[in-house]
Each structure stands twice: as C-alpha cells, then as structure tokens.
Short mmCIF file of C-alpha atoms in Angstrom, two decimals:
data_model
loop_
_atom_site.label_atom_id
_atom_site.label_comp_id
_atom_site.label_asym_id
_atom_site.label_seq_id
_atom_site.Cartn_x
_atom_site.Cartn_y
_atom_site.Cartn_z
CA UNK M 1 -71.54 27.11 -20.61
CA UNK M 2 -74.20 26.10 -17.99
CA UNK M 3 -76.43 23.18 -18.85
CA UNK M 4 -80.44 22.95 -17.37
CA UNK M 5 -82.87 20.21 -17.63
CA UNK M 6 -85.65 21.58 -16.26
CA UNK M 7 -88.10 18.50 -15.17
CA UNK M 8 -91.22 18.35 -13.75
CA UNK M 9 -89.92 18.23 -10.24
CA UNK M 10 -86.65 19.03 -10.45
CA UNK M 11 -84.12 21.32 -12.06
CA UNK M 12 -80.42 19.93 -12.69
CA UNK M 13 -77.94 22.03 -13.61
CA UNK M 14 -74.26 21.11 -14.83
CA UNK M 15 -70.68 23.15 -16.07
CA UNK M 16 -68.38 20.82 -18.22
CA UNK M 17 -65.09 21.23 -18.18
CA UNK M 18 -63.91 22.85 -21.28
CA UNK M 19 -62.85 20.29 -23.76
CA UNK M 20 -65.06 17.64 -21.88
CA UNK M 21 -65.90 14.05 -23.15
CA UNK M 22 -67.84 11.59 -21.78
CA UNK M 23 -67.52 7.88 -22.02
CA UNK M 24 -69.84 5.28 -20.30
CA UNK M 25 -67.00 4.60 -17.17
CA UNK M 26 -66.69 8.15 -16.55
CA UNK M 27 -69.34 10.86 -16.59
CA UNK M 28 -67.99 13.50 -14.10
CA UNK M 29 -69.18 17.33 -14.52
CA UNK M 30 -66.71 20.27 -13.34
CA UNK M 31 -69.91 21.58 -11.62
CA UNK M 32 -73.32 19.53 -11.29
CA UNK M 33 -76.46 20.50 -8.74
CA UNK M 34 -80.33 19.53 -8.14
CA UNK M 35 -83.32 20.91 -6.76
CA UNK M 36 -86.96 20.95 -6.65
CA UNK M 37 -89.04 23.32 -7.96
CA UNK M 38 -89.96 25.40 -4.67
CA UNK M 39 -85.85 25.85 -3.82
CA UNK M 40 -85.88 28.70 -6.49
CA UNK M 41 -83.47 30.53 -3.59
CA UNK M 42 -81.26 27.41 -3.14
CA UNK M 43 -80.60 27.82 -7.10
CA UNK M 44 -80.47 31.40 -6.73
CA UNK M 45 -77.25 31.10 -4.61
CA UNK M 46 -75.72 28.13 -6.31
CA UNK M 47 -75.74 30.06 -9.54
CA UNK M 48 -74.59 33.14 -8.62
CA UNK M 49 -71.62 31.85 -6.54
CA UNK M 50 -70.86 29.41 -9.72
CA UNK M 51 -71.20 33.14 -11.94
CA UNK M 52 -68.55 34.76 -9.24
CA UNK M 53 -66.04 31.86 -9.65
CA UNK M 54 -66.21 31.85 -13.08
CA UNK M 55 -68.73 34.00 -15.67
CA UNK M 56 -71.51 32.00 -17.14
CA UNK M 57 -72.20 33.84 -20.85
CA UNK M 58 -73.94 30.78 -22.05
CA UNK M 59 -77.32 29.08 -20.92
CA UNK M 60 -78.42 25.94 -22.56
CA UNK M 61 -82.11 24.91 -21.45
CA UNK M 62 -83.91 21.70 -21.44
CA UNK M 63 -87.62 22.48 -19.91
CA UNK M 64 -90.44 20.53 -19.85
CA UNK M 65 -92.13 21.78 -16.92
CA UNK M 66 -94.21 24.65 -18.93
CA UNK M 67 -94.03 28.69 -19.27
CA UNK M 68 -94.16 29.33 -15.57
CA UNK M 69 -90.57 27.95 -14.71
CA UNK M 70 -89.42 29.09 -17.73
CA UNK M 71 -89.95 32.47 -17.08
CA UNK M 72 -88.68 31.96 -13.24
CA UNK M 73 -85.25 30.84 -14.71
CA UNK M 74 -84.85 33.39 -16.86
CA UNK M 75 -85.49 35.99 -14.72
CA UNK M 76 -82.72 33.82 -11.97
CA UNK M 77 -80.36 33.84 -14.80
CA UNK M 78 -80.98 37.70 -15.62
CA UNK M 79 -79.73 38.30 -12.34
CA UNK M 80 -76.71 37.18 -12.60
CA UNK M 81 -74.72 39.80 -14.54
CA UNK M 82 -75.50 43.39 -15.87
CA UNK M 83 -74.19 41.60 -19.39
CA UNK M 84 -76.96 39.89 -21.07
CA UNK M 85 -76.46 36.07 -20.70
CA UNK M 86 -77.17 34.20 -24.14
CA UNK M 87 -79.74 32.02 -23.09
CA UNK M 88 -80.75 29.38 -25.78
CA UNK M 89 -83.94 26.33 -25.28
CA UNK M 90 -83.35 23.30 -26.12
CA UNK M 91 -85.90 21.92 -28.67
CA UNK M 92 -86.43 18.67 -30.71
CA UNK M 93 -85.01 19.09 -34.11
CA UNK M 94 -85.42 16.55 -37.18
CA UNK M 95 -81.67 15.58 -36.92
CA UNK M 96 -79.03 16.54 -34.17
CA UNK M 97 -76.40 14.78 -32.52
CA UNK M 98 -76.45 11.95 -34.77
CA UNK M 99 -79.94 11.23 -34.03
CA UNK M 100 -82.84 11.29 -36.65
CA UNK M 101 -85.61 11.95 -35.22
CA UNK M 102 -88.84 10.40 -36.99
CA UNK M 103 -91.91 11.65 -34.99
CA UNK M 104 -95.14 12.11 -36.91
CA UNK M 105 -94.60 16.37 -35.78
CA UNK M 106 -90.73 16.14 -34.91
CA UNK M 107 -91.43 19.36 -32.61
CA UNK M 108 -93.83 17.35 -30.28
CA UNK M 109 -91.45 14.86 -29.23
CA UNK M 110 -90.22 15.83 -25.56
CA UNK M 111 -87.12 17.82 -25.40
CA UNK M 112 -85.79 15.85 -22.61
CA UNK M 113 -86.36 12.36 -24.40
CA UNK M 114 -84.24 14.11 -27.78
CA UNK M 115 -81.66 15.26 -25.39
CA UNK M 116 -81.51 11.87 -23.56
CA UNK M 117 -81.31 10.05 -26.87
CA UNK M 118 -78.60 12.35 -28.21
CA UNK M 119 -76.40 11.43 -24.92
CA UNK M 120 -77.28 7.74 -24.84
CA UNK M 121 -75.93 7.75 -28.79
CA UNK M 122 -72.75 10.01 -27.50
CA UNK M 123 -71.91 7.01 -25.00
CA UNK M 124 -72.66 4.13 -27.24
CA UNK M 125 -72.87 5.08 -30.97
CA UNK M 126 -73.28 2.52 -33.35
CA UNK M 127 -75.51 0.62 -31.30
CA UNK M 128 -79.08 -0.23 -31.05
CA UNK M 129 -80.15 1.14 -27.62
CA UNK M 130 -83.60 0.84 -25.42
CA UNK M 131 -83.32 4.36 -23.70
CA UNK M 132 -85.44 4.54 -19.97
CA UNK M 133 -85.87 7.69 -18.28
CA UNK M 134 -87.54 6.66 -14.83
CA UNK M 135 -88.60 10.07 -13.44
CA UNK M 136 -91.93 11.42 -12.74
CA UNK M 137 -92.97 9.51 -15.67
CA UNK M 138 -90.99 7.00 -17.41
CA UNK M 139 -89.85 7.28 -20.98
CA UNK M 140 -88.72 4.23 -22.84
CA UNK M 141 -87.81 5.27 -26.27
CA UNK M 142 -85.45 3.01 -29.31
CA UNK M 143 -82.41 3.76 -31.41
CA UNK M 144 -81.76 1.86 -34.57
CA UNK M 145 -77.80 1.29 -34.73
CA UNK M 146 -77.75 4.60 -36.87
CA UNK M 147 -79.38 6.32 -34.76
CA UNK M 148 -82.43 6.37 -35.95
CA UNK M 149 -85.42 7.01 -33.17
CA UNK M 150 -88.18 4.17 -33.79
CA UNK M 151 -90.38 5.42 -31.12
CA UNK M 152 -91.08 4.78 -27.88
CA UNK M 153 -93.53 4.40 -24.82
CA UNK M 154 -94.52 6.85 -21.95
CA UNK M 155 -95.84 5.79 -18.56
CA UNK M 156 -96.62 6.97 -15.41
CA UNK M 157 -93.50 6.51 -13.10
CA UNK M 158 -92.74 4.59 -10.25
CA UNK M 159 -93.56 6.58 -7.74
CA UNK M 160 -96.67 8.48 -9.80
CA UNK M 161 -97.86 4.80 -9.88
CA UNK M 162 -97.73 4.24 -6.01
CA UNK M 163 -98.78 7.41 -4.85
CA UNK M 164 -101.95 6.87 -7.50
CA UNK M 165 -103.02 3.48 -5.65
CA UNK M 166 -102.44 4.81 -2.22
CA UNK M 167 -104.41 7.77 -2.41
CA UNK M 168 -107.27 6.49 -4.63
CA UNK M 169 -107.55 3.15 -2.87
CA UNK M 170 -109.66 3.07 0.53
CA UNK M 171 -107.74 2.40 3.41
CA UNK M 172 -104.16 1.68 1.84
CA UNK M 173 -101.04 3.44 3.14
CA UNK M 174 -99.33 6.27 1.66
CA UNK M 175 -95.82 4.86 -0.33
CA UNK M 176 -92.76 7.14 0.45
CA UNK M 177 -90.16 5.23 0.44
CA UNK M 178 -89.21 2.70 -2.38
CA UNK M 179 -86.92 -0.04 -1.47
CA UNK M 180 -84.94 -1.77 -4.10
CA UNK M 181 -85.42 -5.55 -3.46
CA UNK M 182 -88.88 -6.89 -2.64
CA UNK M 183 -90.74 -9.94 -3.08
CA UNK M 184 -92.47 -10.47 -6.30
CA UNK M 185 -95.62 -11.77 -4.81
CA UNK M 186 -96.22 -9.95 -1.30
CA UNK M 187 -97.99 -10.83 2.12
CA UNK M 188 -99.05 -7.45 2.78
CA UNK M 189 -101.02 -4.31 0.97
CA UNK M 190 -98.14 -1.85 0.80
CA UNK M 191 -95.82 -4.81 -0.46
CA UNK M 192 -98.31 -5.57 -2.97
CA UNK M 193 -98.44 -2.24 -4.27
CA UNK M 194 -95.26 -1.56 -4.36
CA UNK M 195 -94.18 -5.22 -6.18
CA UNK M 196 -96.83 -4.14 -8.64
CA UNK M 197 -95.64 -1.43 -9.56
CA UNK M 198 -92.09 -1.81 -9.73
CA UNK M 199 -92.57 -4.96 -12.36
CA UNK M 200 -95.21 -3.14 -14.21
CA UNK M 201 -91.97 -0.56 -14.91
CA UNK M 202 -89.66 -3.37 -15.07
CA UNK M 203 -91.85 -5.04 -17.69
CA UNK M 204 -92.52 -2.38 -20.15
CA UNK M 205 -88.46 -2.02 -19.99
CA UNK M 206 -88.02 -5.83 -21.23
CA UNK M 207 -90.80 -5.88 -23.35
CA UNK M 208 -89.04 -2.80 -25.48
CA UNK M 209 -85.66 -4.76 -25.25
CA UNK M 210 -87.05 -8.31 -26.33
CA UNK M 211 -89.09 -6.58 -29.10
CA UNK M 212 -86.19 -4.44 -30.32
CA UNK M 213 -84.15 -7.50 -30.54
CA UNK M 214 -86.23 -9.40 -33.00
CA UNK M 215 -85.09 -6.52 -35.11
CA UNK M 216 -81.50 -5.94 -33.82
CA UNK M 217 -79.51 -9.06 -32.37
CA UNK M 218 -77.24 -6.85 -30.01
CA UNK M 219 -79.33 -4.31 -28.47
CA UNK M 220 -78.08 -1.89 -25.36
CA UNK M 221 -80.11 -0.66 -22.33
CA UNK M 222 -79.73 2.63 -20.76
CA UNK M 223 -81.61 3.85 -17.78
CA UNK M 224 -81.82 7.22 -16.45
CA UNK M 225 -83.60 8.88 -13.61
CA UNK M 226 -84.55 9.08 -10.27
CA UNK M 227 -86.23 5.98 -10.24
CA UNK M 228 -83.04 4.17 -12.09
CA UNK M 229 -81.81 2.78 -8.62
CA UNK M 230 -84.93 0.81 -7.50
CA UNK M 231 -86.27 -0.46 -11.07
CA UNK M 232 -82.94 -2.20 -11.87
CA UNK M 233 -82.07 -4.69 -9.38
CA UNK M 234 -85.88 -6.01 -10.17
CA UNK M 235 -84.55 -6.05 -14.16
CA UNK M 236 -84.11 -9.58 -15.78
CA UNK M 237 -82.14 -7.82 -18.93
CA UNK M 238 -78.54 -6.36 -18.68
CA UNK M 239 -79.04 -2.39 -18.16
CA UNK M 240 -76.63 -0.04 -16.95
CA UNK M 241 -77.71 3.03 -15.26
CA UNK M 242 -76.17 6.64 -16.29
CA UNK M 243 -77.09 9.61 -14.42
CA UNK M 244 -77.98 12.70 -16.20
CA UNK M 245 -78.56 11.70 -19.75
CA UNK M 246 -80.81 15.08 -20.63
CA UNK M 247 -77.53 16.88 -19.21
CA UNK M 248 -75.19 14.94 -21.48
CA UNK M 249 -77.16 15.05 -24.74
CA UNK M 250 -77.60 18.80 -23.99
CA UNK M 251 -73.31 19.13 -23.81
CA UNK M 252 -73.49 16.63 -27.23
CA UNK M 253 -75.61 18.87 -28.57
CA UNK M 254 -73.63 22.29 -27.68
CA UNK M 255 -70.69 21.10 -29.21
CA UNK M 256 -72.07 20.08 -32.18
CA UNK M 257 -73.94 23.25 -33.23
CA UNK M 258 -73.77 26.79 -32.49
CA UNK M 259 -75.34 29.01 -29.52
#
C-alpha cells in the first residue's frame, strides 16, 4: 500500500512495511518522500521507480489541497501500471480508528486533522492528547482519554503569519528563514516579528493544554509539521514532536478497515 497526504504545499508519500507498527520511539517507514506541489516530475519518478521495485495495487489519499491536485495524482498514479491501481480518499468518518468524531457536520472536519488524530491515538491510546499540526496553518485539536474529539482551533501558521506582516507592513523585511531560539522581546523589526509570531503559536498550544487539563489531570502533547522544530524549543509545556502524523493515522486507518 502507498500512503499520500496531500497538503497545501506539499505532498508526502510513505510504504510501510508489511506487518508495520508504530510506537512513539520508533516511527520508521520502509519508503517515505516529500515534495512541493510544482515537483509533479520529481514524484513522477519516485513513484514509478518505487512501482518497479515492488507493485503498488493500493493508494490511500489524504488531500486537502482541492480538485486540481487531486486529479494531477490520479492521473500520476494511472501511469503507473496498465492494471488499474485501487485508489481510495481518505475522508472524515463519525468513528474510525478509535476516534469519535463529534463535529457539528462530521464530513467538514479536515481529513488531515481525522487522520492526525487517528495516529496521535495509535501512539498514545488511552490518553487525553492536545494534537498540533504546525504547517501552512496550524491545527490544534483535543482527545478525551477515549478518544473522543472535543474540538479544536485553526490558525494561520508560522510562517503564513510572518510572511503576512512582512508583506503587508511598509518597509519591513521579508521572513525566510525561522530560527528556533530568539529573544522574547526583540531590539529589531524582523526579531520582533518573528518573536511575535512564534509565541502567538506557542500560546494557543498552552492555552489548549492548560484548558484541557482542568478537565483531564494527565494530558499529552503532540506536535506535527513543518513548523514542529521552531515552535517547540519556545514551548513552556512538555510536547514531543512526531513527524508524519496524517501518514500514520492513514496506515491506522488501513489496517483497521477495508480498501
């Protein structure tokens, strides 16, 4: 089976091993790749020479990034073999993977934010989690020990933030690079910006973690993303990054119902 979660900048793609588990110390894929949108010939290659190695006959899809790319991966994938390729999307369900999912209109909650709850549960089930995706925009959504979803916030993300204030603000640099330590109250413009917005993320994160533990004594945070690296160091709460939580609630998900 090959895995896809199709964001709004980029696509990862991952092969488990067969029989695969994960566990929080070890998260390893057989075969794992990334790449933005525009590298539609990078993924091209990477996907047929994973095909040639060993057949892909089933396509599990997590997209969020609208019609468009879906229709550019299937036609990628439909390449691949004269054989049809099942190809199955992802979509929010009322209950998989031991979560419950209690949106107003179940179907409108992300697909990405089910699948990332669904692997956050696979890693630490039983628990009450806070579960952050820091990508183009940041997700922060909470798991009652049952794994119940209780809702959650969405934000712009880090860098969405930044690149807001730089280009909408007269005379202030573009931000490019994020650093990961910086001081919280900064002696210069791009310093400023960039303090401001990291603790804006790093707030909403603790404020869902203090408020879900007035509820839940022992309460777990997971963050995800591409942002993950530079928002945690600036973290006052315990939070351990995992890479590729859409990916590993999609694998949850595949071996717990049929495709």
């Amino acid at each position: 089976m090959l895995l896809v979660d199709a964001g709004n900048t980029f696509i990862k793609w991952a092969r488990p091993a067969p029989g695969q588990t994960f566990h929080l110390e070890s998260v390893h894929w057989k075969n794992f790749g990334a790449v933005r949108h525009h590298e539609m010939d990078v993924l091209k290659k990477a996907w047929h020479k994973l095909h040639e190695e060993t057949p892909i006959s089933h396509v599990l899809i997590s997209n969020v990034a609208g019609k468009q790319l879906g229709d550019a991966l299937s036609g990628l994938l439909e390449t691949l073999d004269p054989q049809p390729i099942s190809v199955k999307w992802f979509r929010s369900a009322p209950s998989l993977g031991g979560i419950t999912n209690t949106y107003q209109d179940y179907r409108k909650l992300g697909c990405d934010r089910f699948a990332s709850m669904i692997g956050a549960r696979s890693l630490m089930p039983g628990k009450a989690l806070v579960v952050v995706t820091a990508g183009t925009a940041t997700t922060i959504d909470t798991l009652s020990p049952d794994g119940t979803f209780l809702g959650g916030m969405i934000l712009p993300g880090l860098k969405l933030m930044s690149d807001s204030l730089a280009h909408n603000t007269a005379l202030l640099p573009e931000i490019d690079q994020m650093i990961r330590h910086l001081p919280l109250f900064a002696d210069n413009t791009s310093g400023a910006i960039l303090s401001g917005c990291i603790n804006a993320q790093a707030g909403a994160i603790e404020r869902a973690v203090t408020t879900h533990r007035k509820r839940f004594s022992d309460v777990h945070c997971l963050l995800s993303g591409g942002a993950a690296p530079y928002i945690a160091p600036n973290l006052s709460i315990p939070c351990r990054i995992i890479d590729n939580l859409v990916l590993i609630g999609l694998h949850t998900s595949s071996t717990r119902q049929t495709y």
